[in-house]
Amino acid sequence: MSAPAIEAPTLPPIPESAVMVTLKIARFNPEDDLGAHWDSFQVPTLPTDRLLNLLMYVKNYLDGTFTFRRSCAHGVCGSDAMRINGVNRLACKVLMRDLLPKDSSKSLTITVEPIRGLPVEKDLVVDMEPFFDAFRAVKPYLITTGNEPTRERIQSQADRHRFDDTTKCILCACCTTSCPVFWNDGSYFGPAAIVNAHRFIFDSRDEGAAERMEILNDAEGVWRCRTTFNCTDACPRGIEVTKAIQEVKRALLFSR
Ligand code: SF4
Ligand code: SF4
Ligand code: FES
């Protein structure tokens, strides 16, 4: 018996104030013979849209085979990192009003590609395992010894402040996959792993700093960073990534 025909979805009405933009999307499907290529789609947009809305439009109405990750749509889960017009961003945090030309008669093409340096599985979906392997390798959890305290571990506001910035990481990989050192040699731990090591190295309650710093003193560790700041520019949480890396480097120098 042949499979039932799937009806094409009905396009929603286009608001009068919408403008049409071209989304040029990098495509790859390991199960077809087309190889890596670009597909372009005409999509209606309003200044209040986020780029994620446009990607959802393509997926829901134009090509259901288009594949990308997203979840919260509010800049919290970190799953929709992608290269948008050549820079790493979260699609849910890119406002169309920031991309649309002032002159509405001008056309707009937006390129969307997968983040770099990780194997592409399909369209915008990359294999995140090498990224999470580096994260796990720096032991991103509180390490303590001795008996458990009978009450919570006390910390002063000043001590908490030392690692406040690096607690904001959502593991989106925008930083690591914008790093030229990571592109050239995927064995570099990458900025996100160092940020998450920083979060515990500078925590006054933690006793695993020496262990983590030993790991980051490795040939693939912090010394590979060339201070190009791509990672800081890419972070959607505004974390001072390169500064955190510098602080870990300095801690290593003064612990010798
Ligand atoms: S500052 Fe260091 S970690 Fe960040 S992008 Fe540049 S080389 Fe990579
Ligand atoms: S440091 Fe910023 S860019 Fe890097 S993984 Fe964390 S949130 Fe994403
Ligand atoms: S969808 Fe969760 S951060 Fe964008």
PDB file of N, CA, C and O in Angstrom, residues 61-92:
ATOM      1  N   TYR A  61       6.464  25.855   6.968  1.00  0.00           N
ATOM      2  CA  TYR A  61       5.653  26.109   5.764  1.00  0.00           C
ATOM      3  C   TYR A  61       6.364  25.857   4.444  1.00  0.00           C
ATOM      4  O   TYR A  61       5.695  25.672   3.424  1.00  0.00           O
ATOM      5  N   LEU A  62       7.722  25.882   4.441  1.00  0.00           N
ATOM      6  CA  LEU A  62       8.404  25.811   3.142  1.00  0.00           C
ATOM      7  C   LEU A  62       9.188  24.514   2.940  1.00  0.00           C
ATOM      8  O   LEU A  62       9.239  23.987   1.835  1.00  0.00           O
ATOM      9  N   ASP A  63       9.829  24.028   3.979  1.00  0.00           N
ATOM     10  CA  ASP A  63      10.625  22.808   3.830  1.00  0.00           C
ATOM     11  C   ASP A  63      10.750  22.110   5.183  1.00  0.00           C
ATOM     12  O   ASP A  63      11.596  22.478   6.004  1.00  0.00           O
ATOM     13  N   GLY A  64       9.909  21.127   5.383  1.00  0.00           N
ATOM     14  CA  GLY A  64       9.877  20.416   6.672  1.00  0.00           C
ATOM     15  C   GLY A  64      11.128  19.603   6.942  1.00  0.00           C
ATOM     16  O   GLY A  64      11.343  19.144   8.070  1.00  0.00           O
ATOM     17  N   THR A  65      11.987  19.408   5.919  1.00  0.00           N
ATOM     18  CA  THR A  65      13.205  18.617   6.147  1.00  0.00           C
ATOM     19  C   THR A  65      14.324  19.465   6.751  1.00  0.00           C
ATOM     20  O   THR A  65      15.352  18.934   7.157  1.00  0.00           O
ATOM     21  N   PHE A  66      14.142  20.781   6.771  1.00  0.00           N
ATOM     22  CA  PHE A  66      15.164  21.682   7.326  1.00  0.00           C
ATOM     23  C   PHE A  66      15.326  21.388   8.827  1.00  0.00           C
ATOM     24  O   PHE A  66      14.341  21.325   9.569  1.00  0.00           O
ATOM     25  N   THR A  67      16.601  21.215   9.242  1.00  0.00           N
ATOM     26  CA  THR A  67      16.856  20.747  10.614  1.00  0.00           C
ATOM     27  C   THR A  67      17.747  21.714  11.388  1.00  0.00           C
ATOM     28  O   THR A  67      18.808  22.107  10.891  1.00  0.00           O
ATOM     29  N   PHE A  68      17.321  22.091  12.573  1.00  0.00           N
ATOM     30  CA  PHE A  68      18.137  22.925  13.461  1.00  0.00           C
ATOM     31  C   PHE A  68      17.643  22.708  14.883  1.00  0.00           C
ATOM     32  O   PHE A  68      16.547  22.215  15.103  1.00  0.00           O
ATOM     33  N   ARG A  69      18.507  23.064  15.845  1.00  0.00           N
ATOM     34  CA  ARG A  69      18.122  22.902  17.253  1.00  0.00           C
ATOM     35  C   ARG A  69      17.538  24.216  17.781  1.00  0.00           C
ATOM     36  O   ARG A  69      17.998  25.291  17.438  1.00  0.00           O
ATOM     37  N   ARG A  70      16.585  24.116  18.650  1.00  0.00           N
ATOM     38  CA  ARG A  70      16.053  25.261  19.401  1.00  0.00           C
ATOM     39  C   ARG A  70      15.178  24.653  20.493  1.00  0.00           C
ATOM     40  O   ARG A  70      14.700  23.518  20.367  1.00  0.00           O
ATOM     41  N   SER A  71      14.993  25.422  21.555  1.00  0.00           N
ATOM     42  CA  SER A  71      14.127  24.913  22.614  1.00  0.00           C
ATOM     43  C   SER A  71      13.402  26.057  23.304  1.00  0.00           C
ATOM     44  O   SER A  71      12.226  26.266  23.088  1.00  0.00           O
ATOM     45  N   CYS A  72      14.125  26.856  24.118  1.00  0.00           N
ATOM     46  CA  CYS A  72      13.438  27.833  24.966  1.00  0.00           C
ATOM     47  C   CYS A  72      12.924  29.045  24.192  1.00  0.00           C
ATOM     48  O   CYS A  72      11.938  29.651  24.567  1.00  0.00           O
ATOM     49  N   ALA A  73      13.614  29.427  23.126  1.00  0.00           N
ATOM     50  CA  ALA A  73      13.301  30.637  22.337  1.00  0.00           C
ATOM     51  C   ALA A  73      13.502  31.925  23.122  1.00  0.00           C
ATOM     52  O   ALA A  73      13.017  32.982  22.722  1.00  0.00           O
ATOM     53  N   HIS A  74      14.194  31.854  24.251  1.00  0.00           N
ATOM     54  CA  HIS A  74      14.385  33.048  25.088  1.00  0.00           C
ATOM     55  C   HIS A  74      15.822  33.220  25.574  1.00  0.00           C
ATOM     56  O   HIS A  74      16.052  33.777  26.647  1.00  0.00           O
ATOM     57  N   GLY A  75      16.782  32.679  24.823  1.00  0.00           N
ATOM     58  CA  GLY A  75      18.179  32.918  25.184  1.00  0.00           C
ATOM     59  C   GLY A  75      18.622  32.227  26.453  1.00  0.00           C
ATOM     60  O   GLY A  75      19.573  32.692  27.094  1.00  0.00           O
ATOM     61  N   VAL A  76      17.962  31.152  26.824  1.00  0.00           N
ATOM     62  CA  VAL A  76      18.298  30.490  28.091  1.00  0.00           C
ATOM     63  C   VAL A  76      18.920  29.102  27.887  1.00  0.00           C
ATOM     64  O   VAL A  76      19.865  28.730  28.576  1.00  0.00           O
ATOM     65  N   CYS A  77      18.414  28.351  26.914  1.00  0.00           N
ATOM     66  CA  CYS A  77      18.875  26.956  26.794  1.00  0.00           C
ATOM     67  C   CYS A  77      20.181  26.832  26.018  1.00  0.00           C
ATOM     68  O   CYS A  77      20.912  25.852  26.169  1.00  0.00           O
ATOM     69  N   GLY A  78      20.491  27.802  25.176  1.00  0.00           N
ATOM     70  CA  GLY A  78      21.755  27.774  24.431  1.00  0.00           C
ATOM     71  C   GLY A  78      21.772  26.818  23.257  1.00  0.00           C
ATOM     72  O   GLY A  78      22.830  26.527  22.711  1.00  0.00           O
ATOM     73  N   SER A  79      20.609  26.326  22.819  1.00  0.00           N
ATOM     74  CA  SER A  79      20.633  25.282  21.787  1.00  0.00           C
ATOM     75  C   SER A  79      20.662  25.814  20.349  1.00  0.00           C
ATOM     76  O   SER A  79      20.970  25.050  19.440  1.00  0.00           O
ATOM     77  N   ASP A  80      20.318  27.095  20.116  1.00  0.00           N
ATOM     78  CA  ASP A  80      20.211  27.555  18.725  1.00  0.00           C
ATOM     79  C   ASP A  80      21.378  28.450  18.302  1.00  0.00           C
ATOM     80  O   ASP A  80      21.193  29.426  17.572  1.00  0.00           O
ATOM     81  N   ALA A  81      22.591  28.078  18.732  1.00  0.00           N
ATOM     82  CA  ALA A  81      23.781  28.810  18.264  1.00  0.00           C
ATOM     83  C   ALA A  81      24.006  28.497  16.793  1.00  0.00           C
ATOM     84  O   ALA A  81      23.913  27.337  16.378  1.00  0.00           O
ATOM     85  N   MET A  82      24.260  29.528  16.004  1.00  0.00           N
ATOM     86  CA  MET A  82      24.538  29.348  14.567  1.00  0.00           C
ATOM     87  C   MET A  82      25.303  30.562  14.065  1.00  0.00           C
ATOM     88  O   MET A  82      25.384  31.593  14.764  1.00  0.00           O
ATOM     89  N   ARG A  83      25.882  30.434  12.875  1.00  0.00           N
ATOM     90  CA  ARG A  83      26.598  31.573  12.269  1.00  0.00           C
ATOM     91  C   ARG A  83      25.605  32.367  11.452  1.00  0.00           C
ATOM     92  O   ARG A  83      25.093  31.869  10.439  1.00  0.00           O
ATOM     93  N   ILE A  84      25.355  33.593  11.870  1.00  0.00           N
ATOM     94  CA  ILE A  84      24.368  34.439  11.190  1.00  0.00           C
ATOM     95  C   ILE A  84      25.122  35.605  10.575  1.00  0.00           C
ATOM     96  O   ILE A  84      25.776  36.368  11.299  1.00  0.00           O
ATOM     97  N   ASN A  85      25.069  35.704   9.260  1.00  0.00           N
ATOM     98  CA  ASN A  85      25.876  36.706   8.536  1.00  0.00           C
ATOM     99  C   ASN A  85      27.344  36.656   8.987  1.00  0.00           C
ATOM    100  O   ASN A  85      27.990  37.686   9.204  1.00  0.00           O
ATOM    101  N   GLY A  86      27.843  35.450   9.177  1.00  0.00           N
ATOM    102  CA  GLY A  86      29.273  35.265   9.461  1.00  0.00           C
ATOM    103  C   GLY A  86      29.693  35.394  10.911  1.00  0.00           C
ATOM    104  O   GLY A  86      30.880  35.265  11.199  1.00  0.00           O
ATOM    105  N   VAL A  87      28.725  35.661  11.820  1.00  0.00           N
ATOM    106  CA  VAL A  87      29.109  35.724  13.240  1.00  0.00           C
ATOM    107  C   VAL A  87      28.212  34.797  14.070  1.00  0.00           C
ATOM    108  O   VAL A  87      27.042  34.606  13.747  1.00  0.00           O
ATOM    109  N   ASN A  88      28.799  34.245  15.129  1.00  0.00           N
ATOM    110  CA  ASN A  88      28.043  33.313  15.978  1.00  0.00           C
ATOM    111  C   ASN A  88      27.031  34.068  16.831  1.00  0.00           C
ATOM    112  O   ASN A  88      27.384  35.008  17.548  1.00  0.00           O
ATOM    113  N   ARG A  89      25.786  33.619  16.769  1.00  0.00           N
ATOM    114  CA  ARG A  89      24.720  34.231  17.546  1.00  0.00           C
ATOM    115  C   ARG A  89      23.688  33.158  17.911  1.00  0.00           C
ATOM    116  O   ARG A  89      23.645  32.110  17.273  1.00  0.00           O
ATOM    117  N   LEU A  90      22.831  33.467  18.893  1.00  0.00           N
ATOM    118  CA  LEU A  90      21.662  32.623  19.146  1.00  0.00           C
ATOM    119  C   LEU A  90      20.536  33.181  18.274  1.00  0.00           C
ATOM    120  O   LEU A  90      20.223  34.371  18.357  1.00  0.00           O
ATOM    121  N   ALA A  91      19.909  32.316  17.458  1.00  0.00           N
ATOM    122  CA  ALA A  91      18.868  32.812  16.536  1.00  0.00           C
ATOM    123  C   ALA A  91      17.719  33.473  17.290  1.00  0.00           C
ATOM    124  O   ALA A  91      17.084  34.407  16.792  1.00  0.00           O
ATOM    125  N   CYS A  92      17.460  33.028  18.516  1.00  0.00           N
ATOM    126  CA  CYS A  92      16.329  33.591  19.273  1.00  0.00           C
ATOM    127  C   CYS A  92      16.643  34.962  19.847  1.00  0.00           C
ATOM    128  O   CYS A  92      15.757  35.637  20.370  1.00  0.00           O
TER     129      CYS A  92
END
